[in-house]
Amino acid sequence: MRIIERILVFLKIDFQNWVYTLSSLVTICIEVLIDNIIFLLIFLGYKNVLSAYIENYTNYVLIGLLVYDILVTIEKSLYGALRRGYWNCIFDAILFAPSSFLPYVISHLIENLLFSILRAIILVISFFLLFGLTLKFTIVDPILAFLVTALSTITMVGLGLIEASTFILTNSKRGSPLSHLLDFIIKVLSGAYIPLQLMPVYIRLISYFLPHTYIIGLYRYVLLGASINVNLFLEILIIQSLALITLGYTLFKLALRRARENASLLLWI
Amino acid sequence: MRRKVIEVYNISKKFRKNPRLEPSVILGRGHWIVAIIDAIREKSYEYITVLDKVSLTAYENEILGIVGPNGAGKTTLFKILSGILFPDEGYGNILGLDLIKDFQKIKRVVNIIGTCEWLTFYEDLSVRENLEFIQKIYAFSGIKPVRSIDRVLEILNLKERIDEKVRKLSSGMRQKLAIAKCLIAYTPIILLDEPFRGLDILAVRELKEIIKNILSKENNTTILISSHRLSYIEDLCERILIMNKGKIISSINVEKLKEFSKKFMIVELEVYGIYSEILNKLKKIFGHSIVYAFSFKHPYTRIVFRVILARREYSISDLLDKLSKYNIRYLYIEVKDPILEDYFTYLIKNGDR
């Protein structure tokens, strides 16, 4: 119970800081607007081709965007927590006490997930108002749905650990200006907007390396009954999740050891 | 005999000399590749020694000063003593707790106020909200509050600012607020890293009173206090350690200072001109004696120099002759007794020679 209490303290102080909350809300609105514009452009440009592959393109894209958004939230939360904790001197305030920084990281994840849910709601409303969305989701296989959720969480936590470890190991504390661009490229490549079959073969080769591709594909199968090779997707995702979580855990452990040796999570003390 | 609360022996710490360029700017999310390469190549980097076999002891309820120029290793030493950083070599204990094995427990007995501690406050939150947050952080660690927020702000003379956002406070007020961290919760040891930085004379005096009367006397705490200016802490501390280039080069007590005062005298003169030119001329005049700029006055062309001379080495008339020979225009010249600042400079300069 004490950890919940600690998480709530960090959540409270973050939401008390209305500048941060307001800027997050504005960012969400801009991101949703961009998603709507891209959807509209693709839909208008490839209407005929898309209708040959997909029965309900609006639902297809909505699932892709929602799943991708949640995946990225899980993936980036740890790095984001370290980055914010470092630059806002939160670590300077909490690391001097015998208190673990885990509650802070979890609070950051919860906060991001809350914003993700809000973003999802705004996205659904905008799709409903602008494109006449009709929600037609049925869970085809509940066990598979649970398995995919577990595997995708493990995979994203693995990726998140790798990314977070670079914060300390490569001193990449400023983040990357290319990060948003790369996010967008990965979003496109993983098939959030367009089915993989419509992409050129050489681009598809990159998509096959991305765990996001398999996760989005499997969720579309579970919720929309989209046609994919379920067994192949699942096998690849299992291999990727195991590899990423092992690599992530090892690197993050090394990073924490390095941080303790160099006090590199502290900015001013 | 007072109890020893801090005992460290031969503590050394090295840091990597040239930090790499941040590859994230180029590689974006792909910088994890560099992380792996970096981990493999770890041993090929050059290292710089920040602390070199430092040993020190602090006693119960003592105020121990640590003075040294920037980069002497004071902050690194404080980080090690507070359990934030591990030493590479050496051993020690804080109230019987091992520096490495018990680093988490050490945080329960040591409170550190960093150089720019006021930056750790949430600027968009009020003073009260920030202090409530700190109180909770301590409470999670099992450190119970000893004073209410109102009482702490009363001590710091900031009570009327309680509902004001931290961003609206002056830097001096924020620095004072940083001390609130020590007043809210009790720990037997407090490390104050450059607490007087950026404060005016009145604020320094006020803070000194708080350190002496509240933290030391009322709380019965052992305080280690670092500064790059000896004059800030000479009247606060019982003992002062001088650090330079990662080593403790001397421990000052009143007796040693008296000896120094017997051997040396100070010639202080205020001069108009360009710093480097005058310094060179003064060095020619005083030969092997130590000459240093004590203070610069507006607009930085009025400089107060102090020269550390062996007593009876020069007579005033000799000095005046030499100054006029080198065409040095001075506003005043005075022979004084040495202060701790001179002793500190003497030790540092002698170490450099």
Coordinates of C-alpha atoms in Angstrom, one line a residue:
Chain A
M1 CA 0.0 0.0 0.0
R2 CA 2.9 2.3 0.7
I3 CA 4.0 2.2 -2.9
I4 CA 0.6 3.3 -4.0
E5 CA 0.7 6.2 -1.6
R6 CA 4.1 7.2 -3.0
I7 CA 2.9 7.0 -6.6
L8 CA -0.1 9.2 -5.7
V9 CA 2.2 11.8 -4.2
F10 CA 4.2 12.0 -7.4
L11 CA 1.0 12.0 -9.5
K12 CA -0.5 14.8 -7.4
I13 CA 2.5 17.0 -7.7
D14 CA 2.6 16.6 -11.4
F15 CA -1.0 17.4 -11.9
Q16 CA -0.6 20.4 -9.5
N17 CA 1.8 21.7 -12.0
W18 CA -0.8 23.0 -14.4
V19 CA 1.7 24.3 -17.0
Y20 CA 2.8 20.8 -17.6
T21 CA -0.7 19.4 -17.7
L22 CA -1.9 22.1 -20.1
S23 CA 1.1 21.7 -22.4
S24 CA 0.4 17.9 -22.5
L25 CA -3.3 18.6 -23.4
V26 CA -2.3 21.0 -26.2
T27 CA 0.2 18.4 -27.6
I28 CA -2.5 15.7 -27.5
C29 CA -4.9 17.9 -29.5
I30 CA -2.1 18.7 -32.1
E31 CA -1.2 15.0 -32.5
V32 CA -4.9 14.0 -33.0
L33 CA -5.2 16.8 -35.6
I34 CA -2.2 15.5 -37.4
D35 CA -3.5 11.9 -37.3
N36 CA -6.8 13.1 -38.7
I37 CA -5.2 15.0 -41.6
I38 CA -2.9 12.0 -42.5
F39 CA -5.9 9.7 -42.4
L40 CA -7.9 12.0 -44.6
L41 CA -5.1 12.4 -47.1
I42 CA -4.5 8.7 -47.4
F43 CA -8.2 7.9 -47.6
L44 CA -8.8 10.5 -50.3
G45 CA -5.7 9.5 -52.3
Y46 CA -6.0 5.7 -52.1
K47 CA -9.8 5.3 -51.6
N48 CA -10.3 2.7 -54.4
V49 CA -7.1 0.6 -53.6
L50 CA -7.9 0.6 -49.9
S51 CA -11.5 -0.5 -50.4
A52 CA -10.2 -3.6 -52.2
Y53 CA -8.2 -4.7 -49.1
I54 CA -10.1 -3.4 -46.1
E55 CA -13.8 -3.5 -45.4
N56 CA -13.9 -0.7 -42.9
Y57 CA -10.8 1.6 -43.2
T58 CA -11.8 3.9 -40.4
N59 CA -11.9 1.1 -37.9
Y60 CA -8.7 -0.4 -39.3
V61 CA -6.8 2.9 -38.8
L62 CA -8.3 3.6 -35.5
I63 CA -7.2 0.3 -34.1
G64 CA -3.7 0.8 -35.5
L65 CA -3.4 4.3 -34.0
L66 CA -4.8 3.4 -30.6
V67 CA -2.6 0.3 -30.3
Y68 CA 0.5 2.2 -31.5
D69 CA -0.1 5.0 -29.1
I70 CA -0.4 2.7 -26.1
L71 CA 2.7 0.8 -27.2
V72 CA 4.7 4.0 -27.5
T73 CA 3.5 5.2 -24.2
I74 CA 4.8 2.0 -22.5
E75 CA 8.0 2.1 -24.4
K76 CA 8.9 5.7 -23.8
S77 CA 7.7 6.1 -20.2
L78 CA 10.9 5.0 -18.6
Y79 CA 13.1 7.1 -20.7
G80 CA 10.7 10.0 -20.3
A81 CA 10.7 9.5 -16.6
L82 CA 14.5 9.5 -16.4
R83 CA 14.7 12.5 -18.7
R84 CA 12.1 14.6 -16.8
G85 CA 13.5 13.5 -13.5
Y86 CA 16.9 14.6 -14.5
W87 CA 16.2 17.9 -16.2
N88 CA 13.6 19.0 -13.7
C89 CA 15.9 18.1 -10.9
I90 CA 13.3 15.7 -9.4
F91 CA 16.1 13.1 -8.9
D92 CA 18.1 15.7 -7.1
A93 CA 15.2 16.0 -4.7
I94 CA 14.4 12.3 -4.3
L95 CA 17.7 10.4 -4.6
F96 CA 19.2 11.9 -1.5
A97 CA 16.5 10.2 0.5
P98 CA 16.5 6.4 1.0
S99 CA 13.6 6.3 -1.3
S100 CA 13.5 4.2 -4.5
F101 CA 12.8 6.1 -7.7
L102 CA 10.5 3.3 -8.8
P103 CA 7.3 5.0 -7.5
Y104 CA 8.2 8.1 -9.5
V105 CA 8.7 6.0 -12.7
I106 CA 5.4 4.2 -12.2
S107 CA 3.7 7.5 -11.6
H108 CA 5.1 8.8 -14.8
L109 CA 3.9 5.7 -16.7
I110 CA 0.4 6.0 -15.2
E111 CA 0.3 9.7 -16.0
N112 CA 1.3 9.0 -19.6
L113 CA -1.3 6.2 -19.9
L114 CA -3.9 8.6 -18.6
F115 CA -3.0 11.1 -21.3
S116 CA -3.0 8.2 -23.8
I117 CA -6.5 7.3 -22.8
L118 CA -7.5 10.9 -23.1
R119 CA -5.9 11.0 -26.5
A120 CA -7.7 7.8 -27.6
I121 CA -11.1 9.3 -26.5
I122 CA -10.4 12.5 -28.5
L123 CA -9.3 10.5 -31.5
V124 CA -12.4 8.3 -31.4
I125 CA -14.7 11.4 -31.0
S126 CA -12.9 13.1 -33.9
F127 CA -13.2 10.0 -36.1
F128 CA -16.9 9.8 -35.1
L129 CA -17.6 13.5 -35.9
L130 CA -15.4 13.9 -39.0
F131 CA -15.5 10.5 -40.7
G132 CA -18.7 8.9 -39.4
L133 CA -17.0 6.2 -37.4
T134 CA -19.2 3.2 -36.4
L135 CA -17.5 1.1 -33.7
K136 CA -17.7 -2.6 -34.7
F137 CA -15.3 -4.5 -32.4
T138 CA -15.7 -8.1 -31.3
I139 CA -13.1 -10.0 -29.4
V140 CA -12.5 -13.0 -31.7
D141 CA -10.3 -15.0 -29.3
P142 CA -10.1 -13.8 -25.6
I143 CA -7.1 -16.0 -24.7
L144 CA -5.2 -14.8 -27.7
A145 CA -6.1 -11.2 -26.8
F146 CA -4.7 -11.7 -23.3
L147 CA -1.5 -13.4 -24.7
V148 CA -1.0 -10.6 -27.2
T149 CA -1.5 -7.9 -24.5
A150 CA 1.1 -9.7 -22.2
L151 CA 3.6 -10.2 -25.0
S152 CA 3.3 -6.6 -26.3
T153 CA 3.7 -5.3 -22.8
I154 CA 6.9 -7.4 -22.3
T155 CA 8.2 -6.3 -25.7
M156 CA 7.6 -2.6 -25.1
V157 CA 9.0 -2.7 -21.6
G158 CA 12.1 -4.4 -23.1
L159 CA 12.4 -1.7 -25.7
G160 CA 11.8 0.9 -23.0
L161 CA 14.6 -0.5 -20.8
I162 CA 17.0 -0.4 -23.8
E163 CA 16.1 3.2 -24.5
A164 CA 16.2 4.2 -20.9
S165 CA 19.7 2.6 -20.4
T166 CA 21.0 4.8 -23.2
F167 CA 20.1 7.8 -21.1
I168 CA 22.9 6.9 -18.7
L169 CA 25.2 4.7 -20.8
T170 CA 25.5 7.1 -23.8
N171 CA 24.8 10.2 -21.9
S172 CA 21.9 10.9 -24.3
K173 CA 20.2 13.2 -21.9
R174 CA 18.8 15.7 -24.3
G175 CA 16.8 13.3 -26.3
S176 CA 16.7 13.5 -30.0
P177 CA 15.1 16.1 -32.2
L178 CA 14.6 13.2 -34.7
S179 CA 12.7 11.2 -32.3
H180 CA 9.2 12.5 -33.4
L181 CA 10.1 12.0 -37.0
L182 CA 11.3 8.4 -36.3
D183 CA 8.1 7.8 -34.3
F184 CA 6.1 8.8 -37.3
I185 CA 8.1 6.7 -39.7
I186 CA 7.8 3.6 -37.4
K187 CA 4.0 4.3 -37.1
V188 CA 3.7 4.2 -40.9
L189 CA 6.1 1.3 -41.3
S190 CA 4.3 -0.8 -38.7
G191 CA 1.1 -0.5 -40.7
A192 CA -0.9 1.8 -38.5
Y193 CA -2.2 3.8 -41.5
I194 CA -1.8 1.5 -44.5
P195 CA -1.8 -2.3 -44.8
L196 CA 1.6 -3.8 -45.3
Q197 CA 0.5 -5.3 -48.6
L198 CA 0.2 -1.9 -50.1
M199 CA 3.8 -0.9 -49.2
P200 CA 6.8 -1.4 -51.5
V201 CA 8.6 -4.7 -50.9
Y202 CA 11.9 -3.1 -49.7
I203 CA 10.0 -1.0 -47.2
R204 CA 8.1 -4.0 -46.0
L205 CA 11.4 -5.7 -45.2
I206 CA 12.0 -3.0 -42.5
S207 CA 8.4 -3.4 -41.2
Y208 CA 9.1 -7.1 -40.6
F209 CA 11.8 -6.2 -38.1
L210 CA 9.5 -4.0 -36.0
P211 CA 7.6 -5.6 -33.1
H212 CA 5.0 -2.9 -33.5
T213 CA 4.0 -4.5 -36.9
Y214 CA 3.1 -7.9 -35.3
I215 CA 1.4 -6.4 -32.3
I216 CA -0.8 -4.1 -34.4
G217 CA -1.5 -7.0 -36.8
L218 CA -2.5 -9.3 -34.0
Y219 CA -4.8 -6.7 -32.3
R220 CA -6.5 -6.1 -35.7
Y221 CA -7.1 -9.9 -35.9
V222 CA -8.4 -10.1 -32.3
L223 CA -10.7 -7.1 -32.6
L224 CA -11.6 -6.9 -36.3
G225 CA -10.9 -10.4 -37.5
A226 CA -8.4 -9.1 -40.0
S227 CA -6.8 -11.8 -42.1
I228 CA -3.2 -12.5 -41.0
N229 CA -1.0 -15.5 -40.4
V230 CA -1.7 -15.6 -36.6
N231 CA 0.7 -18.4 -35.7
L232 CA 3.7 -16.8 -37.6
F233 CA 2.9 -13.4 -36.1
L234 CA 2.7 -14.9 -32.6
E235 CA 5.9 -16.9 -32.9
I236 CA 7.9 -13.9 -34.1
L237 CA 6.4 -11.7 -31.3
I238 CA 7.4 -14.3 -28.7
I239 CA 11.0 -14.4 -30.0
Q240 CA 11.2 -10.6 -30.2
S241 CA 9.7 -10.1 -26.7
L242 CA 12.2 -12.6 -25.1
A243 CA 15.2 -11.1 -26.9
L244 CA 14.2 -7.5 -26.1
I245 CA 13.4 -8.0 -22.5
T246 CA 16.7 -9.9 -21.9
L247 CA 18.7 -7.2 -23.7
G248 CA 16.8 -4.4 -22.0
Y249 CA 17.2 -5.9 -18.5
T250 CA 20.9 -6.5 -19.0
L251 CA 21.6 -3.0 -20.3
F252 CA 19.4 -1.2 -17.7
K253 CA 21.1 -3.1 -14.9
L254 CA 24.5 -2.0 -16.3
A255 CA 23.2 1.5 -16.6
L256 CA 22.0 1.7 -13.0
R257 CA 25.4 0.4 -11.8
R258 CA 27.1 3.1 -13.9
A259 CA 24.7 5.8 -12.6
R260 CA 25.6 4.8 -9.0
E261 CA 29.3 4.9 -9.8
N262 CA 29.1 8.4 -11.4
A263 CA 25.9 9.8 -9.8
S264 CA 24.9 10.6 -13.4
L265 CA 21.2 10.9 -12.6
L266 CA 21.8 14.0 -10.6
L267 CA 22.0 17.4 -12.3
W268 CA 23.0 19.8 -9.5
I269 CA 23.8 18.1 -6.3
Chain B
M1 CA 35.9 12.9 24.2
R2 CA 33.4 13.4 21.5
R3 CA 32.1 10.4 19.4
K4 CA 33.3 10.1 15.9
V5 CA 30.4 10.2 13.5
I6 CA 32.2 10.2 10.1
E7 CA 35.4 8.2 9.5
V8 CA 36.7 7.8 6.0
Y9 CA 40.1 6.5 4.9
N10 CA 41.9 6.8 1.6
I11 CA 38.8 7.5 -0.5
S12 CA 39.5 7.9 -4.2
K13 CA 37.3 8.6 -7.1
K14 CA 37.9 8.9 -10.8
F15 CA 35.6 10.2 -13.5
R16 CA 35.8 9.7 -17.3
K17 CA 37.9 12.5 -18.7
N18 CA 36.2 13.3 -22.0
P19 CA 32.5 12.8 -22.1
R20 CA 31.4 11.6 -25.5
L21 CA 29.3 13.7 -27.8
E22 CA 25.7 12.9 -27.3
P23 CA 24.9 10.4 -30.1
S24 CA 21.2 10.6 -29.6
V25 CA 21.1 13.9 -31.6
I26 CA 22.3 11.9 -34.6
L27 CA 20.9 8.5 -34.1
G28 CA 17.6 9.2 -32.4
R29 CA 16.1 6.0 -31.1
G30 CA 18.9 3.9 -32.6
H31 CA 21.4 5.2 -29.9
W32 CA 21.0 1.9 -28.0
I33 CA 23.5 0.5 -30.6
V34 CA 26.0 3.0 -29.3
A35 CA 25.1 1.9 -25.7
I36 CA 26.3 -1.6 -26.5
I37 CA 29.5 -0.4 -28.2
D38 CA 30.1 2.0 -25.3
A39 CA 29.7 -0.8 -22.8
I40 CA 32.2 -2.9 -24.7
R41 CA 34.7 -0.1 -25.0
E42 CA 34.4 1.0 -21.4
K43 CA 38.0 0.4 -20.4
S44 CA 39.6 2.4 -23.2
Y45 CA 38.7 5.8 -21.7
E46 CA 41.0 8.2 -19.9
Y47 CA 40.0 9.0 -16.4
I48 CA 40.6 12.0 -14.2
T49 CA 41.2 11.7 -10.4
V50 CA 38.7 13.8 -8.6
L51 CA 39.5 12.5 -5.1
D52 CA 42.9 11.2 -4.2
K53 CA 43.1 9.2 -1.0
V54 CA 41.1 11.5 1.2
S55 CA 40.8 10.7 4.8
L56 CA 38.8 12.6 7.3
T57 CA 37.1 12.3 10.6
A58 CA 34.2 14.4 12.0
Y59 CA 32.9 14.4 15.5
E60 CA 29.5 14.6 17.1
N61 CA 28.0 18.1 17.0
E62 CA 31.0 19.5 15.2
I63 CA 30.9 22.1 12.5
L64 CA 33.6 21.1 10.1
G65 CA 34.5 23.4 7.2
I66 CA 35.9 22.2 3.9
V67 CA 37.5 24.9 1.8
G68 CA 39.0 24.6 -1.7
P69 CA 39.0 26.2 -5.1
N70 CA 36.5 25.1 -7.7
G71 CA 37.2 21.6 -8.9
A72 CA 39.0 20.6 -5.6
G73 CA 36.6 17.7 -5.1
K74 CA 34.4 19.0 -2.3
T75 CA 31.1 18.2 -4.0
T76 CA 32.3 14.7 -4.9
L77 CA 33.4 14.1 -1.3
F78 CA 29.9 15.2 -0.1
K79 CA 28.2 12.9 -2.6
I80 CA 30.2 10.0 -1.3
L81 CA 29.5 10.9 2.3
S82 CA 25.8 11.1 1.6
G83 CA 25.6 7.6 -0.1
I84 CA 24.7 9.1 -3.5
L85 CA 28.1 8.1 -5.1
F86 CA 30.3 5.1 -4.6
P87 CA 34.1 5.6 -4.0
D88 CA 36.4 3.7 -6.3
E89 CA 38.8 3.0 -3.5
G90 CA 39.0 3.4 0.3
Y91 CA 36.6 2.7 3.0
G92 CA 34.8 4.4 5.8
N93 CA 31.7 4.6 7.9
I94 CA 29.0 7.1 8.8
L95 CA 27.7 6.5 12.3
G96 CA 28.9 2.9 11.9
L97 CA 27.3 2.4 8.5
D98 CA 29.5 1.2 5.7
L99 CA 29.9 3.7 2.9
I100 CA 29.1 1.1 0.2
K101 CA 27.2 -1.7 1.8
D102 CA 24.8 0.5 3.7
F103 CA 24.5 3.4 1.3
Q104 CA 20.7 3.4 1.5
K105 CA 20.8 3.5 5.3
I106 CA 23.3 6.3 5.2
K107 CA 20.7 8.4 3.5
R108 CA 18.6 8.1 6.6
V109 CA 21.2 9.8 8.7
V110 CA 22.8 12.2 6.3
N111 CA 21.0 15.2 4.7
I112 CA 22.7 16.9 1.8
I113 CA 21.9 20.4 0.5
G114 CA 23.5 20.7 -2.9
T115 CA 25.2 23.6 -4.5
C116 CA 22.1 24.6 -6.5
E117 CA 19.5 22.9 -4.3
W118 CA 17.0 25.6 -5.0
L119 CA 16.8 24.4 -8.5
T120 CA 15.2 21.2 -7.3
F121 CA 12.0 23.1 -6.3
Y122 CA 9.0 23.0 -8.5
E123 CA 8.9 26.6 -9.8
D124 CA 5.2 26.6 -10.6
L125 CA 4.2 25.4 -7.2
S126 CA 3.9 27.5 -4.1
V127 CA 6.5 27.4 -1.2
R128 CA 4.0 25.4 0.9
E129 CA 3.3 22.9 -1.8
N130 CA 7.0 22.3 -2.4
L131 CA 7.7 21.9 1.3
E132 CA 4.8 19.5 1.7
F133 CA 6.3 17.4 -1.1
I134 CA 9.7 17.4 0.6
Q135 CA 8.0 16.4 3.9
K136 CA 6.3 13.5 2.2
I137 CA 9.6 12.3 0.5
Y138 CA 11.2 12.3 4.0
A139 CA 8.2 10.5 5.5
F140 CA 8.5 7.7 3.0
S141 CA 12.1 7.3 4.0
G142 CA 11.1 6.9 7.7
I143 CA 12.4 10.4 8.6
K144 CA 9.8 12.1 10.6
P145 CA 9.3 15.8 10.5
V146 CA 10.5 17.8 13.5
R147 CA 9.0 21.1 12.6
S148 CA 5.9 22.3 10.9
I149 CA 6.2 24.1 7.6
D150 CA 5.0 27.3 9.2
R151 CA 7.6 27.1 11.9
V152 CA 10.4 26.4 9.3
L153 CA 9.3 29.4 7.3
E154 CA 9.2 31.5 10.4
I155 CA 12.8 30.6 11.2
L156 CA 13.8 31.5 7.6
N157 CA 11.8 34.7 7.6
L158 CA 9.8 33.6 4.7
K159 CA 6.4 33.1 6.3
E160 CA 4.7 35.8 4.4
R161 CA 5.8 34.1 1.1
I162 CA 4.2 30.8 2.0
D163 CA 1.6 30.9 -0.8
E164 CA 3.8 32.5 -3.4
K165 CA 5.1 30.5 -6.3
V166 CA 8.8 29.6 -6.0
R167 CA 9.5 31.2 -9.4
K168 CA 8.6 34.6 -7.8
L169 CA 11.2 34.3 -5.0
S170 CA 14.6 35.9 -5.4
S171 CA 17.6 33.6 -5.7
G172 CA 18.7 34.4 -2.2
M173 CA 15.2 33.5 -0.9
R174 CA 15.3 30.2 -2.8
Q175 CA 18.8 29.4 -1.4
K176 CA 17.3 30.0 2.1
L177 CA 14.4 27.8 1.2
A178 CA 16.9 25.0 0.4
I179 CA 17.9 25.1 4.0
A180 CA 14.3 24.3 4.9
K181 CA 15.0 20.7 3.9
C182 CA 17.3 20.4 6.9
L183 CA 14.9 22.2 9.2
I184 CA 11.9 20.1 8.4
A185 CA 13.4 16.8 9.2
Y186 CA 16.1 15.7 11.6
T187 CA 19.2 13.8 10.5
P188 CA 22.3 13.6 12.8
I189 CA 24.6 14.7 9.9
I190 CA 24.1 17.6 7.5
L191 CA 26.3 18.3 4.5
L192 CA 26.0 21.9 3.2
D193 CA 27.6 22.3 -0.2
E194 CA 28.4 26.0 -0.9
P195 CA 25.3 27.3 1.0
F196 CA 26.3 30.9 0.7
R197 CA 26.6 31.0 -3.0
G198 CA 24.8 34.0 -4.5
L199 CA 23.8 35.5 -1.2
D200 CA 24.4 39.1 -0.1
I201 CA 26.3 39.9 3.1
L202 CA 23.1 40.2 5.2
A203 CA 21.7 36.9 3.9
V204 CA 25.0 35.2 4.6
R205 CA 24.9 36.5 8.2
E206 CA 21.3 35.4 8.6
L207 CA 22.1 31.9 7.2
K208 CA 25.1 31.6 9.5
E209 CA 22.9 32.3 12.5
I210 CA 20.5 29.6 11.4
I211 CA 23.3 27.1 10.9
K212 CA 24.9 27.9 14.2
N213 CA 21.9 28.4 16.5
I214 CA 19.2 26.2 15.0
L215 CA 21.0 23.4 13.1
S216 CA 24.0 23.0 15.3
K217 CA 22.9 24.0 18.8
E218 CA 19.1 23.2 18.8
N219 CA 19.3 20.1 16.6
N220 CA 22.6 18.9 17.9
T221 CA 23.7 18.0 14.4
T222 CA 27.2 17.4 12.9
I223 CA 27.6 19.8 10.0
L224 CA 30.0 19.6 7.2
I225 CA 30.1 22.8 5.3
S226 CA 32.0 23.6 2.1
S227 CA 32.9 26.8 0.5
H228 CA 35.5 28.2 -1.9
R229 CA 35.8 31.4 0.3
L230 CA 37.3 30.8 3.6
S231 CA 36.0 34.1 5.0
Y232 CA 32.4 32.7 4.7
I233 CA 33.0 29.9 7.1
E234 CA 36.0 30.8 9.3
D235 CA 33.8 32.1 12.1
L236 CA 31.4 29.2 11.9
C237 CA 33.7 26.2 12.1
E238 CA 35.9 24.6 14.8
R239 CA 38.1 23.0 12.2
I240 CA 38.6 23.7 8.6
L241 CA 40.0 21.3 6.0
I242 CA 41.7 22.7 3.0
M243 CA 41.2 20.8 -0.3
N244 CA 43.0 21.2 -3.5
K245 CA 43.2 18.9 -6.6
G246 CA 41.3 16.1 -4.8
K247 CA 43.5 16.0 -1.7
I248 CA 43.1 17.4 1.8
I249 CA 46.3 19.5 2.0
S250 CA 45.8 20.8 5.5
S251 CA 43.6 20.9 8.5
I252 CA 43.4 24.3 10.1
N253 CA 42.8 25.1 13.7
V254 CA 43.2 28.3 15.6
E255 CA 46.7 27.3 16.8
K256 CA 48.0 26.8 13.3
L257 CA 46.7 30.2 12.3
K258 CA 48.4 31.8 15.2
E259 CA 51.7 30.3 14.1
F260 CA 51.1 31.5 10.6
S261 CA 50.4 35.0 11.9
K262 CA 53.6 35.0 13.9
K263 CA 55.7 34.1 10.8
F264 CA 53.9 36.2 8.2
M265 CA 52.5 39.7 7.6
I266 CA 50.3 41.0 4.9
V267 CA 50.7 44.0 2.7
E268 CA 47.4 45.1 1.2
L269 CA 47.3 47.6 -1.5
E270 CA 44.6 48.9 -3.8
V271 CA 45.7 49.6 -7.3
Y272 CA 44.3 51.1 -10.5
G273 CA 45.1 49.3 -13.7
I274 CA 45.0 46.1 -15.7
Y275 CA 45.1 43.0 -13.6
S276 CA 47.8 40.9 -15.5
E277 CA 50.1 43.9 -15.9
I278 CA 50.0 44.9 -12.2
L279 CA 50.3 41.3 -11.1
N280 CA 53.5 40.8 -13.1
K281 CA 55.0 44.0 -11.7
L282 CA 54.1 43.0 -8.2
K283 CA 55.7 39.6 -8.7
K284 CA 58.9 41.3 -9.9
I285 CA 58.9 43.5 -6.8
F286 CA 58.2 40.8 -4.2
G287 CA 60.1 38.0 -5.8
H288 CA 59.3 34.6 -4.2
S289 CA 56.6 36.0 -2.0
I290 CA 52.9 35.1 -2.7
V291 CA 50.9 37.9 -4.4
Y292 CA 47.2 37.4 -5.0
A293 CA 44.1 39.5 -6.0
F294 CA 41.9 39.7 -2.9
S295 CA 39.0 41.6 -4.5
F296 CA 38.0 43.4 -7.6
K297 CA 36.1 46.7 -7.3
H298 CA 33.8 48.3 -9.8
P299 CA 34.5 48.7 -12.7
Y300 CA 37.1 46.0 -12.3
T301 CA 40.1 48.2 -12.8
R302 CA 40.4 48.8 -9.0
I303 CA 42.0 45.7 -7.6
V304 CA 42.9 44.9 -4.0
F305 CA 46.1 42.8 -3.9
R306 CA 47.5 41.1 -0.9
V307 CA 51.1 40.0 -0.5
I308 CA 52.1 37.4 2.0
L309 CA 55.5 38.4 3.3
A310 CA 57.8 36.9 6.0
R311 CA 57.8 39.4 8.9
R312 CA 60.5 42.1 8.7
E313 CA 61.4 41.1 5.1
Y314 CA 60.6 44.6 3.9
S315 CA 60.3 48.0 5.5
I316 CA 57.4 50.2 4.3
S317 CA 59.8 52.8 2.9
D318 CA 61.5 50.1 0.8
L319 CA 58.2 49.1 -0.5
L320 CA 57.1 52.6 -1.4
D321 CA 60.4 53.1 -3.3
K322 CA 59.9 49.9 -5.3
L323 CA 56.3 50.7 -6.1
S324 CA 57.2 54.1 -7.5
K325 CA 60.1 52.6 -9.4
Y326 CA 57.7 50.2 -11.2
N327 CA 55.2 53.1 -11.7
I328 CA 52.4 51.4 -9.7
R329 CA 49.7 53.9 -8.7
Y330 CA 48.1 52.7 -5.5
L331 CA 45.1 54.2 -3.7
Y332 CA 46.2 52.9 -0.3
I333 CA 48.8 50.6 1.2
E334 CA 48.5 48.9 4.5
V335 CA 50.4 46.3 6.6
K336 CA 48.0 43.8 8.2
D337 CA 47.9 40.6 10.2
P338 CA 47.0 37.5 8.2
I339 CA 43.5 36.2 8.0
L340 CA 42.4 32.6 7.2
E341 CA 42.0 33.6 3.5
D342 CA 45.7 34.3 3.4
Y343 CA 46.6 31.1 5.0
F344 CA 44.4 29.2 2.6
T345 CA 46.0 31.0 -0.4
Y346 CA 49.5 30.3 1.1
L347 CA 48.7 26.6 1.3
I348 CA 47.2 26.3 -2.1
K349 CA 50.0 28.3 -3.8
N350 CA 52.7 26.4 -2.0
G351 CA 51.1 23.1 -3.1
D352 CA 51.1 24.3 -6.7
R353 CA 54.8 25.2 -6.6

